PDB file of C-alpha atoms in Angstrom:
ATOM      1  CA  UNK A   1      11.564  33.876   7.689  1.00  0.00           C
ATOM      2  CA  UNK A   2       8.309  31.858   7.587  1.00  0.00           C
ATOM      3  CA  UNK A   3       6.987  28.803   8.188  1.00  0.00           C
ATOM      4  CA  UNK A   4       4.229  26.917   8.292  1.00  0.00           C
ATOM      5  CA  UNK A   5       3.251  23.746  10.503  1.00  0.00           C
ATOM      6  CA  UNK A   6       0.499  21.045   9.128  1.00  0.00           C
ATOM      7  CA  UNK A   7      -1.094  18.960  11.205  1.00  0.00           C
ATOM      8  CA  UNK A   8      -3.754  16.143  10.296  1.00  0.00           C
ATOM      9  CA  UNK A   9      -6.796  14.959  11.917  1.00  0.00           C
ATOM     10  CA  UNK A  10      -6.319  12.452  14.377  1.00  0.00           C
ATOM     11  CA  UNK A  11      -9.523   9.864  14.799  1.00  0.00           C
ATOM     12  CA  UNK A  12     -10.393   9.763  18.889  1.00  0.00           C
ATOM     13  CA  UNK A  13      -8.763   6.284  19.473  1.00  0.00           C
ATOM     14  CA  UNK A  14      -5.461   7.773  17.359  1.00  0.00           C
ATOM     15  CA  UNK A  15      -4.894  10.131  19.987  1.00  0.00           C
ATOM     16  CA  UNK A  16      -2.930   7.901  22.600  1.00  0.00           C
ATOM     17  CA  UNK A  17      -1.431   5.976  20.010  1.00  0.00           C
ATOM     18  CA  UNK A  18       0.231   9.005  18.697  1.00  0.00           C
ATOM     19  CA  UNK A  19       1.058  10.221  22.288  1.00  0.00           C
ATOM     20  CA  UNK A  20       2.492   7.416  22.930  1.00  0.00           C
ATOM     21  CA  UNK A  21       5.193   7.395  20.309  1.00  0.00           C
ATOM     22  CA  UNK A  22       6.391  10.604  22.002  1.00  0.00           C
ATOM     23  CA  UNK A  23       9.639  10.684  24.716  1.00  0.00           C
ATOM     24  CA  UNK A  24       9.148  13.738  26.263  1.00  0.00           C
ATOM     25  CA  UNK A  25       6.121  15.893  25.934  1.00  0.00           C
ATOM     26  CA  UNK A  26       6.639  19.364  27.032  1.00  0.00           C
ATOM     27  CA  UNK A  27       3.512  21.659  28.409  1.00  0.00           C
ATOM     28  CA  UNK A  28       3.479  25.232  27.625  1.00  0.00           C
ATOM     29  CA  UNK A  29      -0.146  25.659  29.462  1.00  0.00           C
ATOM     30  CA  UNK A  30      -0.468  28.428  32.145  1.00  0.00           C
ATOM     31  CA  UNK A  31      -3.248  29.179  34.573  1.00  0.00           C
ATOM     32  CA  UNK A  32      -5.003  32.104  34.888  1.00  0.00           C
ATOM     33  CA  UNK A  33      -6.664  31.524  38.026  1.00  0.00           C
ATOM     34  CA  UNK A  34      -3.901  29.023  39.296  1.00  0.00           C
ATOM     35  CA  UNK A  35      -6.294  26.421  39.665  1.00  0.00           C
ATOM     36  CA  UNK A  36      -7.187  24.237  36.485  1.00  0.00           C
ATOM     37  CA  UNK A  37      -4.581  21.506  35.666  1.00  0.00           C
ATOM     38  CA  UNK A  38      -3.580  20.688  31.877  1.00  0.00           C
ATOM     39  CA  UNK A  39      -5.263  17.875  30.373  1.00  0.00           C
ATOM     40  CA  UNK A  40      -2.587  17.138  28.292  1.00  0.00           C
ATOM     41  CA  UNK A  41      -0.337  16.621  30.725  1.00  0.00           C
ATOM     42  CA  UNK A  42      -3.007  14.157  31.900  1.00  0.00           C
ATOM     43  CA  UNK A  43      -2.964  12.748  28.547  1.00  0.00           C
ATOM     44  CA  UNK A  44       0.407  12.046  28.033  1.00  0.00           C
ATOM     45  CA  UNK A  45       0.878  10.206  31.434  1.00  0.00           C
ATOM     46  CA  UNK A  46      -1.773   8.061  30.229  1.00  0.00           C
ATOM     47  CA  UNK A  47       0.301   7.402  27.437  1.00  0.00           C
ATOM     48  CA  UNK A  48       3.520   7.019  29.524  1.00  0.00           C
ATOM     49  CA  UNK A  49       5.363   9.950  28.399  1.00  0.00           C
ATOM     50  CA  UNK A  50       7.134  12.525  30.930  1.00  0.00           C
ATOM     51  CA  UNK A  51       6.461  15.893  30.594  1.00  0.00           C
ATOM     52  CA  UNK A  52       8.481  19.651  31.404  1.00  0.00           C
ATOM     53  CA  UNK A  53       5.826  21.754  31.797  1.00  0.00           C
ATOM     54  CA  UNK A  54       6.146  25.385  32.641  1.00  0.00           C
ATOM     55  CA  UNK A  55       5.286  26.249  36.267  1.00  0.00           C
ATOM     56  CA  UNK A  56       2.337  28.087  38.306  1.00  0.00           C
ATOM     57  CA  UNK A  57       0.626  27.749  41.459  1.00  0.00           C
ATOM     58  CA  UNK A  58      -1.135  24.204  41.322  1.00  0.00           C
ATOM     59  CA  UNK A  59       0.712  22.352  39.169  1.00  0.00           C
ATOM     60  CA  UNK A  60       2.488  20.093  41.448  1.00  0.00           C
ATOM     61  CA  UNK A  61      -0.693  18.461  42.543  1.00  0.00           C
ATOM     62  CA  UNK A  62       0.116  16.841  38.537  1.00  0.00           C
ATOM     63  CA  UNK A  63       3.778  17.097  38.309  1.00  0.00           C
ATOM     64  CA  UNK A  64       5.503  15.903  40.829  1.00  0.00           C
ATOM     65  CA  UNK A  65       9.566  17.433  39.724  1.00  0.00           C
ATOM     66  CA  UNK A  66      11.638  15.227  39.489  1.00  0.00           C
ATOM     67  CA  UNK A  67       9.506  12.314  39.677  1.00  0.00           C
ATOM     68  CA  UNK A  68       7.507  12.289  36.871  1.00  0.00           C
ATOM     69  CA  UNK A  69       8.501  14.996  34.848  1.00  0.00           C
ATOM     70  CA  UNK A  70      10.236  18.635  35.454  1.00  0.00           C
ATOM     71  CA  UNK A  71       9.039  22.094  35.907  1.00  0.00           C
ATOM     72  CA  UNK A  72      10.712  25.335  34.278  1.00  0.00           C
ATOM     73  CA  UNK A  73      10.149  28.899  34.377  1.00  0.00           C
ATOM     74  CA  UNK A  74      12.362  29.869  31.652  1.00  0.00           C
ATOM     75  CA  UNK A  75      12.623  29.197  28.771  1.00  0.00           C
ATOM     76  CA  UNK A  76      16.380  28.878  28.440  1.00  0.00           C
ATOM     77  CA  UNK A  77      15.907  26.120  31.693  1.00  0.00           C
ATOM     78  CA  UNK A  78      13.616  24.208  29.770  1.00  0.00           C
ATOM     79  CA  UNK A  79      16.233  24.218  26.639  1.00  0.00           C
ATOM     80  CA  UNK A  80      18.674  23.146  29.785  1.00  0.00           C
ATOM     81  CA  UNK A  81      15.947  20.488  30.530  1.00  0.00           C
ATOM     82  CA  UNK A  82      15.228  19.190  26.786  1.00  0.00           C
ATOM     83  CA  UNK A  83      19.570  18.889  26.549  1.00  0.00           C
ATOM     84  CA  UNK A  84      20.103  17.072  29.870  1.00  0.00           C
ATOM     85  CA  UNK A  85      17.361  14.751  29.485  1.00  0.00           C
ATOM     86  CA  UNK A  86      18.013  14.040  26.066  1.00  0.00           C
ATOM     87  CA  UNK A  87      21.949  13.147  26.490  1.00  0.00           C
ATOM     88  CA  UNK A  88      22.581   9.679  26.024  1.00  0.00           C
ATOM     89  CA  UNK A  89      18.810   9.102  24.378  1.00  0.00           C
ATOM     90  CA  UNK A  90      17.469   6.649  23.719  1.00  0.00           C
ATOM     91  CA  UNK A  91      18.889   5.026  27.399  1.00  0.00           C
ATOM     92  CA  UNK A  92      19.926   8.267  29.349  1.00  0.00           C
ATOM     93  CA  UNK A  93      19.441   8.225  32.953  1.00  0.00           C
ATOM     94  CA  UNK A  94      17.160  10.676  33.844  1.00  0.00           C
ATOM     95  CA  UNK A  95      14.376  10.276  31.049  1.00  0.00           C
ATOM     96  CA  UNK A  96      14.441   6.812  31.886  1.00  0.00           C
ATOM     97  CA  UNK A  97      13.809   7.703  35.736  1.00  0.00           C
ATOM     98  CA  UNK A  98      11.284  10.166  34.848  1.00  0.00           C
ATOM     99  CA  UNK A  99       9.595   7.612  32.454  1.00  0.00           C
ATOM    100  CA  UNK A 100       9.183   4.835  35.045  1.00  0.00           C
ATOM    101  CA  UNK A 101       7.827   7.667  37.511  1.00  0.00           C
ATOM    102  CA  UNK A 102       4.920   7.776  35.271  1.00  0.00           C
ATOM    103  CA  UNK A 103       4.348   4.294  34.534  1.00  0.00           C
ATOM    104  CA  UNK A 104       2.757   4.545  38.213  1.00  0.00           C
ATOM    105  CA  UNK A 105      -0.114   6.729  36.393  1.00  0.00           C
ATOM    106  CA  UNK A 106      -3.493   5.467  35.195  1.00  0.00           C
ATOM    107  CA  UNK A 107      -3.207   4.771  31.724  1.00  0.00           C
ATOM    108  CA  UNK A 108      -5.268   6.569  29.096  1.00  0.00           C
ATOM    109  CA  UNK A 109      -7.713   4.525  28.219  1.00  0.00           C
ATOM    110  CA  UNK A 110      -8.619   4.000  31.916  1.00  0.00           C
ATOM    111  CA  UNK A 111      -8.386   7.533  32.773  1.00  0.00           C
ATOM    112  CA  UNK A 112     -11.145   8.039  30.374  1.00  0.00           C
ATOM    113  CA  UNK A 113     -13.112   5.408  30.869  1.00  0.00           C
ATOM    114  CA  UNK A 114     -13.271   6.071  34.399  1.00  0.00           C
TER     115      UNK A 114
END
């Protein structure tokens, strides 16, 4: 089977707006060296929008489990994640803790301006 996934062009000050219609991001980025954090992780807490993000050495200095989003290693726990956080959506229990956990963050437009 194939597929194949369009995207458009977003203009700079799109960018949050389209973030921010999100309810859950989810981060796929490793590290190499362990060290370098995802910017888009960084980008969607601007936005307010929790993340799952896959794990390696570093990235709780960002995501904080549990708090502001969840880590996985596999990818059948973050299909367990996406499930559990998505019961009861739009007002389930856990998204909605994990989404005021990153209304704490510096917005976007801040962030950047900073």
């Amino acid at each position: 089977k194939r597929f194949c996934i369009l995207t458009m062009w977003l203009e700079a000050a799109d960018y949050p707006t389209m973030l921010s219609c999100a309810d859950l991001g989810v981060c796929l980025h490793t590290s190499t060296s362990g060290l370098d954090l995802p910017m888009k992780v960084v980008d969607m807490y601007g936005c307010g929008v929790p993340v799952c993000a896959v794990g390696f050495r570093c990235l709780e200095e960002l995501v904080h489990d549990g708090e502001n989003g969840l880590i996985f290693d596999t990818s059948e726990a973050l299909a367990g994640q996406i499930r559990r956080l998505l019961s009861g959506f739009p007002n389930g229990e856990e998204l909605g803790r994990l989404r005021s956990g990153v209304q704490t963050t510096v917005r976007w437009d801040a962030n950047w301006r900073e």
